[in-house]
Coordinates of C-alpha atoms and ligand atoms in Angstrom, one line a residue:
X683 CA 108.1 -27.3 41.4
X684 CA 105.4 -25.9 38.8
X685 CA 106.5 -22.3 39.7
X686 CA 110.0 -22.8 39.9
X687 CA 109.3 -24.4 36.0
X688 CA 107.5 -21.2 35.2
X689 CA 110.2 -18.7 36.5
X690 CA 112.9 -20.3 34.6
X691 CA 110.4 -20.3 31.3
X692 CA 109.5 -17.2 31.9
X693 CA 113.7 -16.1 32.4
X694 CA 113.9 -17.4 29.0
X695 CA 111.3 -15.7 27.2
X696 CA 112.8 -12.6 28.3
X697 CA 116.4 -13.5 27.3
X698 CA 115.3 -14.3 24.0
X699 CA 113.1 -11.5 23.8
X700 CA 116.0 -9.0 24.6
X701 CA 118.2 -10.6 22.2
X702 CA 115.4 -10.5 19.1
X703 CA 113.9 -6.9 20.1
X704 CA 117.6 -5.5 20.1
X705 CA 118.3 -7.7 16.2
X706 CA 114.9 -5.3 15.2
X707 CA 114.8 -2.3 17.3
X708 CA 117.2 -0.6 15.3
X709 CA 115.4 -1.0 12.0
X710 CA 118.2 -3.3 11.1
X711 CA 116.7 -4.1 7.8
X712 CA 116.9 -0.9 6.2
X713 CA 121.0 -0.8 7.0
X714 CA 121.3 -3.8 5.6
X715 CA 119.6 -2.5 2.5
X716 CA 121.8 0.3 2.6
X717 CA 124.9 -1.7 2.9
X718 CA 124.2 -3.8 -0.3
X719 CA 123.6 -0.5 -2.2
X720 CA 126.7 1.0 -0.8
X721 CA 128.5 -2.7 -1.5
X722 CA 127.3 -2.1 -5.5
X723 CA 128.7 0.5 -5.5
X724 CA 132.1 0.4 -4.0
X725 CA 132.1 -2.9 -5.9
X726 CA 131.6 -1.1 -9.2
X727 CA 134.2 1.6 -8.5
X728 CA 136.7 -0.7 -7.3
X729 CA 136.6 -3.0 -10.6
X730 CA 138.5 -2.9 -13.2
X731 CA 135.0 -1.9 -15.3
X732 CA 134.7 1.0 -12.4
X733 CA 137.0 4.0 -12.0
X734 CA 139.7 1.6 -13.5
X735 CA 142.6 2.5 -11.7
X736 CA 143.0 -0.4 -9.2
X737 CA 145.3 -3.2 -10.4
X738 CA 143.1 -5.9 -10.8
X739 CA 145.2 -7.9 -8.1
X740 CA 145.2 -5.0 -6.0
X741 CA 141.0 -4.6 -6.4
X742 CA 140.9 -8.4 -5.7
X743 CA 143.1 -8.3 -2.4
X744 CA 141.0 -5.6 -1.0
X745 CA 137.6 -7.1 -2.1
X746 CA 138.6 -10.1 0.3
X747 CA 139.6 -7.5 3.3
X748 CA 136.1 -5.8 2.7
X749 CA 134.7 -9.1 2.8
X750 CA 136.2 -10.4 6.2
X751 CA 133.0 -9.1 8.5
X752 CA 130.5 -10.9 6.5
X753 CA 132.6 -14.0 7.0
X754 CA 132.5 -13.5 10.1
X755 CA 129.3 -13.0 10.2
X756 CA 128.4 -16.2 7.8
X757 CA 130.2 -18.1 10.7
X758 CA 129.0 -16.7 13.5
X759 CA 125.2 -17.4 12.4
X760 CA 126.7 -21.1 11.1
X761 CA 128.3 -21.9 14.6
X762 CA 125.1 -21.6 16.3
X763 CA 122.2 -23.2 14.2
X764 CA 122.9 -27.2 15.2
X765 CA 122.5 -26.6 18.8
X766 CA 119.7 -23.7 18.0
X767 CA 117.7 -26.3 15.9
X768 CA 118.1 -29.0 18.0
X769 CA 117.5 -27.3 21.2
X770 CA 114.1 -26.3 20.2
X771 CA 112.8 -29.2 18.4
X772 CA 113.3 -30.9 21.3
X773 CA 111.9 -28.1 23.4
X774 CA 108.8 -27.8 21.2
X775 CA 108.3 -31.3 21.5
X776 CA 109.0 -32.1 25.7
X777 CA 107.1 -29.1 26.7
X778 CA 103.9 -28.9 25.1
X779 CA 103.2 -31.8 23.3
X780 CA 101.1 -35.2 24.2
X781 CA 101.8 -38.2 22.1
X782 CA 97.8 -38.0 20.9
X783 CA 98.8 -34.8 19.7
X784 CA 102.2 -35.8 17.7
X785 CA 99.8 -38.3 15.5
X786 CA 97.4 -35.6 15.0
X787 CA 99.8 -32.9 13.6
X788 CA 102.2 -35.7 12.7
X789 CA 99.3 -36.9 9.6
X790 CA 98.9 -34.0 8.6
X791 CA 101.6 -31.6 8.4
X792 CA 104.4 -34.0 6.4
X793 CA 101.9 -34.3 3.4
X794 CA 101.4 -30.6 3.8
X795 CA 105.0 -29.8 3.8
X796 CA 105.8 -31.7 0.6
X797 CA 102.9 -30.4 -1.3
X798 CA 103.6 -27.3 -1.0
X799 CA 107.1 -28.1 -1.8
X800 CA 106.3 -29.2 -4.9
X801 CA 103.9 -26.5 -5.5
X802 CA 107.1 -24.2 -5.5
X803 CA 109.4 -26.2 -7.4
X804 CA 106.9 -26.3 -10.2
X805 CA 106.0 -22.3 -10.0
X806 CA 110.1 -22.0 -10.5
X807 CA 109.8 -24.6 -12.9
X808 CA 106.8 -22.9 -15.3
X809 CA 108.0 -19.3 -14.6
X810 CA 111.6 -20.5 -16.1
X811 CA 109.8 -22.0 -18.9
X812 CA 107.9 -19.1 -19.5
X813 CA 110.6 -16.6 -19.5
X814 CA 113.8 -18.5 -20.9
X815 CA 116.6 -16.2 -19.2
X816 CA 119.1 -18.8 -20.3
X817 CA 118.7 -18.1 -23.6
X818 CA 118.5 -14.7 -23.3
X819 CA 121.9 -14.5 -22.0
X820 CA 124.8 -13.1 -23.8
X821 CA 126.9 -16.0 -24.3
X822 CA 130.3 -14.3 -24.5
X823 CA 129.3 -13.3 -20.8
X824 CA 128.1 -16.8 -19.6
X825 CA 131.6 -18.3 -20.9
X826 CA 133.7 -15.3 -19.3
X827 CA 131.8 -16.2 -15.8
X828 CA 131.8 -20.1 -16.4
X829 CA 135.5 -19.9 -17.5
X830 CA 136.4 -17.7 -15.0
X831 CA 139.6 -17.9 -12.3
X832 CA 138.2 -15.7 -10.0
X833 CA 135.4 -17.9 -9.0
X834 CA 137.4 -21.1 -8.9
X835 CA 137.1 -22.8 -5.6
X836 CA 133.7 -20.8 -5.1
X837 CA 131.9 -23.7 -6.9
X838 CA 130.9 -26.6 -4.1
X839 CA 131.3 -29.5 -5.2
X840 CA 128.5 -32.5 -5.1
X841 CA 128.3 -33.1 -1.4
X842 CA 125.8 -35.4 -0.6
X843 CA 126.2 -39.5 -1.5
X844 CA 124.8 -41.3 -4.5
X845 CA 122.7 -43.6 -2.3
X846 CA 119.7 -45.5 -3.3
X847 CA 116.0 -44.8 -1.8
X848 CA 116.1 -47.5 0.5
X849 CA 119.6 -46.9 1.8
X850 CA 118.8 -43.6 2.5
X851 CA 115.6 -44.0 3.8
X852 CA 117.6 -46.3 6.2
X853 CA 120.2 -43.7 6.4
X854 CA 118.0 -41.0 8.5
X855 CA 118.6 -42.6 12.1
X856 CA 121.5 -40.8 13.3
X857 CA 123.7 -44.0 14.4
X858 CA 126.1 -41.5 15.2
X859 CA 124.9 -38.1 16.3
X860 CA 128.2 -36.3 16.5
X861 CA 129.2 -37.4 13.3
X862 CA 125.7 -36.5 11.7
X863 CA 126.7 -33.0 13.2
X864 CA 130.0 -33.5 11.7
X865 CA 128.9 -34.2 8.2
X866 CA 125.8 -31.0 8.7
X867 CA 123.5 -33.9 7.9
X868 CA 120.2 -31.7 9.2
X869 CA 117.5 -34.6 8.6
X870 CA 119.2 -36.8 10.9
X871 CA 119.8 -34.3 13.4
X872 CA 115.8 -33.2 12.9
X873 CA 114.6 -37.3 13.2
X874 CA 117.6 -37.6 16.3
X875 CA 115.7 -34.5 18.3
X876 CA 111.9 -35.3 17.5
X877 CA 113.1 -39.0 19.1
X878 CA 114.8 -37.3 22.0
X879 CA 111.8 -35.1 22.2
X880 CA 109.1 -37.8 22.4
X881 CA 111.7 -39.7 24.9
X882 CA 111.1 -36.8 26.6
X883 CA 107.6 -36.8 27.2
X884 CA 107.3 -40.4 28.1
X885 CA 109.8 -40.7 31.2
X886 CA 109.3 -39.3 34.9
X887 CA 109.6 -35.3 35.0
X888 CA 111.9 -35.6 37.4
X889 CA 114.3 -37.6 35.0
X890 CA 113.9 -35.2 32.0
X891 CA 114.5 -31.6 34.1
X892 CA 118.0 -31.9 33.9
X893 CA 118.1 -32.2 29.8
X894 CA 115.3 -30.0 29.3
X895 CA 117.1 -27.3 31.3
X896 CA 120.3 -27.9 29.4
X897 CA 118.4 -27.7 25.8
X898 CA 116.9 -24.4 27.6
X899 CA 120.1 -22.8 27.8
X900 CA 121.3 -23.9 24.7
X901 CA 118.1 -22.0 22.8
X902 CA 119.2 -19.2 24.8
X903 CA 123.0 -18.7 24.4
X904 CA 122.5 -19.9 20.7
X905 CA 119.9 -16.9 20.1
X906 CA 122.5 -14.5 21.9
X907 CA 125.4 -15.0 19.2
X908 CA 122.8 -14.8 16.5
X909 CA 122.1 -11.2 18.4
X910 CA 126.2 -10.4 17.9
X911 CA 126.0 -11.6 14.3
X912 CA 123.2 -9.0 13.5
X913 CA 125.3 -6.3 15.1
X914 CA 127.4 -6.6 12.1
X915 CA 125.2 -7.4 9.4
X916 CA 125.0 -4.4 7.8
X917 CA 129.2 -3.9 6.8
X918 CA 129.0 -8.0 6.9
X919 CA 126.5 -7.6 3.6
X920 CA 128.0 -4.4 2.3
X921 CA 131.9 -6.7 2.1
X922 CA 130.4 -9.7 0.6
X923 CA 128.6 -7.7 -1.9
X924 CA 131.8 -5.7 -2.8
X925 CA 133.6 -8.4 -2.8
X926 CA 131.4 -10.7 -5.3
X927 CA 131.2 -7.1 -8.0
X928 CA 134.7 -6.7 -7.5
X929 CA 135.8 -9.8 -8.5
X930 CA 132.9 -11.0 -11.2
X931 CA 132.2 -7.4 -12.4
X932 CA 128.7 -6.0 -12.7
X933 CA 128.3 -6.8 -16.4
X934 CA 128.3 -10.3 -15.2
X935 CA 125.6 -9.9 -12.6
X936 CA 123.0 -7.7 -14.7
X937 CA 123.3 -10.5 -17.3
X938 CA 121.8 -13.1 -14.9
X939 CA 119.2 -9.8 -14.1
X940 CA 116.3 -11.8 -16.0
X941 CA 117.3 -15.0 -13.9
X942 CA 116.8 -12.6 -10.8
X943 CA 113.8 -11.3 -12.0
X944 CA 112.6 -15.2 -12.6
X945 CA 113.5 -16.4 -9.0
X946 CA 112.2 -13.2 -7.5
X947 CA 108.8 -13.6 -9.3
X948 CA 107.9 -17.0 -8.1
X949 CA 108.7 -16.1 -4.8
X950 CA 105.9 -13.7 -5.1
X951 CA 103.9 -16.1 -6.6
X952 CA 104.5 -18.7 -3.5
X953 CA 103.8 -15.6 -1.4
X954 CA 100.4 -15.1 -2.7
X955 CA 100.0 -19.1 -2.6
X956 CA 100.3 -18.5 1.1
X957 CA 98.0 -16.0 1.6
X958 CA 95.6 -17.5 -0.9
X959 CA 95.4 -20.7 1.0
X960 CA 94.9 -18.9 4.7
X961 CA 92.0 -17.0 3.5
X962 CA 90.0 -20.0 1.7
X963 CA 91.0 -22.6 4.6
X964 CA 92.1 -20.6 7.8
X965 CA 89.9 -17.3 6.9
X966 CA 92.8 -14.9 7.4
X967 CA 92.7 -11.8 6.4
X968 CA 96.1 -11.4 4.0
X969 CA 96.7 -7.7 4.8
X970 CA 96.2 -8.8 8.7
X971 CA 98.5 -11.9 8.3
X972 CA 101.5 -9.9 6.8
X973 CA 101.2 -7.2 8.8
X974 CA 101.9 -9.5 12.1
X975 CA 104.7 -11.4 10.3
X976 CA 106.3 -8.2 8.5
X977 CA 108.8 -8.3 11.8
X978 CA 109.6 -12.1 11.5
X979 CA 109.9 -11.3 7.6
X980 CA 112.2 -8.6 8.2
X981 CA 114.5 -10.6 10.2
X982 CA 114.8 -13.8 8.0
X983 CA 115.8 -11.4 5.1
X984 CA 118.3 -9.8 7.4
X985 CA 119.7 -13.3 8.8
X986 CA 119.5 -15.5 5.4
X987 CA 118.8 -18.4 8.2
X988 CA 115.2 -19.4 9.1
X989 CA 117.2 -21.5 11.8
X990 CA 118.3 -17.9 13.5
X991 CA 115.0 -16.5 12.9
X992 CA 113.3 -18.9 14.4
X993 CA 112.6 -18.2 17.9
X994 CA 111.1 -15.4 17.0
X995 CA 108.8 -16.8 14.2
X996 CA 107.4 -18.5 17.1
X997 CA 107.3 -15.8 19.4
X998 CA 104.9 -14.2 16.3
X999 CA 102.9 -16.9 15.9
X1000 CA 101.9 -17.3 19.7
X1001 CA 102.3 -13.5 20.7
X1002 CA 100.6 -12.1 17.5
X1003 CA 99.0 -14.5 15.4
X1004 CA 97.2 -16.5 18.5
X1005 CA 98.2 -19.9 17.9
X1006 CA 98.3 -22.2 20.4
X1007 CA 102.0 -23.0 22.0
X1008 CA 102.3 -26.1 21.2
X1009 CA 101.2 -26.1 17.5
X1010 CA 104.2 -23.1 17.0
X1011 CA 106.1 -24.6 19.2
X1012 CA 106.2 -27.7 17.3
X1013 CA 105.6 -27.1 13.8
X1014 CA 107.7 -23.8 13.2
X1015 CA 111.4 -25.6 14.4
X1016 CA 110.4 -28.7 12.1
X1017 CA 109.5 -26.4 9.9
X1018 CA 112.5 -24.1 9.9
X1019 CA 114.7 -27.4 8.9
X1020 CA 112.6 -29.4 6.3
X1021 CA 110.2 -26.9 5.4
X1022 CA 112.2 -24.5 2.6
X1023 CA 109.7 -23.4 0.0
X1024 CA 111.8 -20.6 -1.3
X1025 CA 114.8 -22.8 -1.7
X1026 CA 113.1 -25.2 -3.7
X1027 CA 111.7 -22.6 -5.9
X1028 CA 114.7 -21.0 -6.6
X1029 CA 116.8 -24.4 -7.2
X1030 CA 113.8 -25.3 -9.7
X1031 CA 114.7 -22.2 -11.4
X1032 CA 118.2 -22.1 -11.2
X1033 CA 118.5 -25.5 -12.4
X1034 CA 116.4 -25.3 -15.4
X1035 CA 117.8 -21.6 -16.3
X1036 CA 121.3 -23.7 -16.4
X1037 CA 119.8 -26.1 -18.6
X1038 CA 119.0 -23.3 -21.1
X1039 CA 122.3 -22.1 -21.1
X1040 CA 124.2 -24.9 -22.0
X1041 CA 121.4 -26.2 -24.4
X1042 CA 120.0 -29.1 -22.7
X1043 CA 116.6 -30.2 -23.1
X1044 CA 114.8 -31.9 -20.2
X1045 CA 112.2 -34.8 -20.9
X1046 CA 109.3 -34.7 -19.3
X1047 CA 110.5 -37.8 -17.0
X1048 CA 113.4 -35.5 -16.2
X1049 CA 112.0 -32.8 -15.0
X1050 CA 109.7 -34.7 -12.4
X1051 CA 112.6 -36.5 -11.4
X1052 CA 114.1 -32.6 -10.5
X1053 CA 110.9 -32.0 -8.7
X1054 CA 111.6 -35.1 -6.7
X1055 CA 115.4 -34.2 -6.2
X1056 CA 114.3 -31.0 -4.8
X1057 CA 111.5 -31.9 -2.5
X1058 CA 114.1 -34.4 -0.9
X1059 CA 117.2 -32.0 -1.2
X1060 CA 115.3 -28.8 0.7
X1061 CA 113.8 -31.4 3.5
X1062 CA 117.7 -31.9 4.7
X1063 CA 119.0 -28.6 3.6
X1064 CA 120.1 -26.9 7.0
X1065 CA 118.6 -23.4 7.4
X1066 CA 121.8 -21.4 7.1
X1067 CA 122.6 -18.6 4.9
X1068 CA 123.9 -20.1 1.6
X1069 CA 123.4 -23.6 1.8
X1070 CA 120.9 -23.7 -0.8
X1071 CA 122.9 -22.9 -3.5
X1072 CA 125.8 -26.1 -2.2
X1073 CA 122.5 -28.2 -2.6
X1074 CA 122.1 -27.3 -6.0
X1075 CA 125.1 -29.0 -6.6
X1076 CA 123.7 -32.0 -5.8
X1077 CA 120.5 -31.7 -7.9
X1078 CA 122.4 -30.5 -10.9
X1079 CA 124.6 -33.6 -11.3
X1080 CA 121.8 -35.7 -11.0
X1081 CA 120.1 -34.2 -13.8
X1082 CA 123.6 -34.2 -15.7
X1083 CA 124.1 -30.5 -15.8
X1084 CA 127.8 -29.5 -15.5
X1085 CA 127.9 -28.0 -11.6
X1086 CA 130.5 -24.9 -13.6
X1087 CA 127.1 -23.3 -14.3
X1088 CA 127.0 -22.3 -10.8
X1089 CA 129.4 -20.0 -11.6
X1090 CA 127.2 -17.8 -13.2
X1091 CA 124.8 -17.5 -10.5
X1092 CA 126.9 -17.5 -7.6
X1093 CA 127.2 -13.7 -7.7
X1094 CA 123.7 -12.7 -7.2
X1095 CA 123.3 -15.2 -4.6
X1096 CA 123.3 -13.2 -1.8
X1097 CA 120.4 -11.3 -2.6
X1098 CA 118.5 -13.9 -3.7
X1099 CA 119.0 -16.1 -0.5
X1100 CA 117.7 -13.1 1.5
X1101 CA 114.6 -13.6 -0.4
X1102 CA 114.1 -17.1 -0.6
X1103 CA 114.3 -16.9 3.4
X1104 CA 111.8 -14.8 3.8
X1105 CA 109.4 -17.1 1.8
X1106 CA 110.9 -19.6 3.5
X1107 CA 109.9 -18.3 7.3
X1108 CA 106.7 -17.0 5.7
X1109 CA 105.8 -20.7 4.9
X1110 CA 106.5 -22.1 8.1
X1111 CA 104.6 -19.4 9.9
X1112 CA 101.6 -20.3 7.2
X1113 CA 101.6 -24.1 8.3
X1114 CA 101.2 -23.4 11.8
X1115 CA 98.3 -21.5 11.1
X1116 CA 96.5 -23.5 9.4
X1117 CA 97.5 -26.4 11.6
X1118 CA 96.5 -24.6 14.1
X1119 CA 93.1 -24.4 12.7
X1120 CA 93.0 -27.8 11.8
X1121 CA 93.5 -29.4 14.6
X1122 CA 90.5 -29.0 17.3
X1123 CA 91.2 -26.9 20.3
X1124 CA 92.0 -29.5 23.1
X1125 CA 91.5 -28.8 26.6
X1126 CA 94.5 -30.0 27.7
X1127 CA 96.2 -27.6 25.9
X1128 CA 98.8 -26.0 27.7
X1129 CA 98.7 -22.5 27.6
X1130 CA 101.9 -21.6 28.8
X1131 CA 104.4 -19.1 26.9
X1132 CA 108.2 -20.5 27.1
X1133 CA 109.4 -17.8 24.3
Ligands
LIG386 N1 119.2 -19.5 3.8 C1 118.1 -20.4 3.6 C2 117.4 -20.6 4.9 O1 118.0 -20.6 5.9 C3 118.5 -21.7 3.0 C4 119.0 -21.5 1.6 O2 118.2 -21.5 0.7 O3 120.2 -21.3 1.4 O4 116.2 -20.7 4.9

């Protein structure tokens, strides 16, 4: 029975593997790169700022053709990340885990999460401050962008409910599971699959085989389709690129440059957070750390999902970092969902940039009621390309700035979601290392590699 269990582990390690070596054999990162320059610049060309002899409907038609693969792509990586989430949270927690454990890791690694949460929103926050590209903008630009037709119906609307605390602390059982995955509601899901998880470990193994296997081959098939999306990524990125300079011109997207710059800077700073804190409490050697994450790295900026990363974070974290199983195994999918540094960074910074261009001061009180906002808004936003910015929504009406401004920053979106991904991916990876020094090497420990 114990070696039957092994073989089929050890069949899906190396259908997983296959699929995430082929996403990074073929240096997939540096096509994509090549695709958003190449998407610039047929962007530019096809404008009516470019070579100027498109008709501007004309331009606009095409710019939606161009963008077809990428949202294909979008969808494809979408499609997959419920059942890819769910799968292994409940994988990460049946296999390896003892109840003893759960409380042990449990303690520690919420508090952890929404520190460093925090910590981010309020480098975004500071950095904004500092730097004020909202009132650096040229305001004939910001109307043009916020006034503009072509990015109507682009703007998501508010999407989560006005609900107070305790309602929606109530609200995080999924009394319906297929209409949590209906309504994308990802903490649900998350709280649904740690309970199914811990169910798991507390009936007969006999009983469990059969759902285990099931969540098994969901992991795998899931991580198969991401492997299709990638094969696409690089035209998918070049379209959507094209397609956003076509239609918003690149006037419009330079002027947000110094908002760029401000998001891209505290995610450098949250980088070096990282690093900082695995040297003073974990001992790590930065240069060593990044060096066996650059891979993982590489593929969240590629994906813009930590979800489709995922599998492979922990295949990093076991294969090359050392951890043990069932700290990666557990704390990387939980992670992956309610752990999104980056995203909160770069809402805190969009959010506050917003505020500067329409001339709204926030209090004090206001702006630790943002940094609560956040922390709650990035623990259920679902870890698929995009999603951050539909959650901004959300945070901005609540601070009573008019969701139109998102109109300005949709169009270097792209680019920046890469990014926050990666810092994303990098801070899941950082928690299970220092969980995994934290937590005392048990015995028990299972030792066994499922990815
Ligand atoms: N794409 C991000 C992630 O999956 C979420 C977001 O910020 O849009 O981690």
């Amino acid at each position: 029975m114990a070696e039957k269990n092994r073989k089929s582990q050890s069949d899906r390690a190396k259908s997983l593997d296959k699929s995430t070596r082929s996403i990074l054999d073929q240096q997939l990162w540096l096509r994509i790169l090549y695709g958003m320059a190449l998407g610039v610049l047929a962007g530019w060309l096809l404008s009516p700022e470019g070579l100027g002899i498109w008709e501007e409907e004309l331009a606009q038609s095409i710019g939606e053709w161009l963008a077809l693969p990428g949202v294909i792509f979008l969808g494809l990586l979408k499609m997959v990340i419920v059942p890819l989430i769910v799968c292994s949270i409940i994988l990460g927690i049946a296999e390896s885990a003892s109840m003893d454990f759960l409380k042990k890791i449990g303690i520690r690694i919420i508090p952890y999460f929404i520190l460093t949460t925090a910590c981010a929103i309020t480098i975004g926050i500071v950095i904004t401050t500092i730097i004020q590209p909202g009132s650096a903008i040229d305001q004939t630009i910001a109307q043009n962008a916020l006034n503009s037709s072509a990015t109507a119906g682009q703007i998501p609307g508010q999407t989560f409910d006005n609900l107070s605390i305790p309602a929606r602390i109530g609200n995080v059982l999924p009394s319906n599971p297929m209409q949590a995955q209906l309504d994308n509601n990802m903490l649900q899901l998350v709280i649904g699959s740690i309970l199914l998880g811990i169910a798991l470990i507390t009936i007969p193994p006999t009983s469990g085989k059969p759902f285990k296997d099931l969540c098994m081959s969901g992991q795998v098939l899931s991580m198969k389709i991401v492997s299709w999306a990638m094969a696409i990524a690089p035209i998918a990125v070049f379209g959507l690129i094209a397609n956003v300079v076509i239609k918003m011109g690149l006037s419009a997207l330079t002027s947000v440059g110094l908002y760029a710059v401000c998001v891209l800077g505290g995610l450098l700073c949250m980088l070096c957070l990282y690093l900082f804190i695995l040297k003073v409490f974990a001992r790590i050697s930065p240069l060593e750390f990044l060096k066996n994450i650059r891979e993982v790295q590489l593929l969240a900026f590629s994906t813009s999902s930590s979800a489709a990363t995922m599998p492979f974070t922990i295949q990093a974290a076991e294969e090359k970092l050392k951890l043990r199983p069932d700290i990666a195994r557990f704390v990387v999918p939980i992670g992956a969902t309610i752990n999104m540094d980056g995203t909160a960074l770069y809402q805190g910074v969009a959010a506050i940039f917003l505020c500067q261009v329409y001339g709204i001061d926030l209090s004090l009180a206001e702006t630790i009621l943002l940094i609560l906002t956040t922390v709650g808004a990035s623990i259920g936003t679902p870890a698929t390309p995009g999603v951050g910015l539909i959650v901004l929504a959300t945070i901005l009406s609540g601070i009573g700035v008019p969701v139109e401004g998102l109109a300005l920053i949709i169009g270097v979106d792209r680019i920046l979601d890469m990014c926050r991904t990666t810092v994303n991916v990098t801070g899941d990876i950082t928690a299970a290392t220092l969980m995994n020094k934290w937590i005392k090497k048990d015995d028990n420990a299972p030792s066994s590699k499922g990815f």
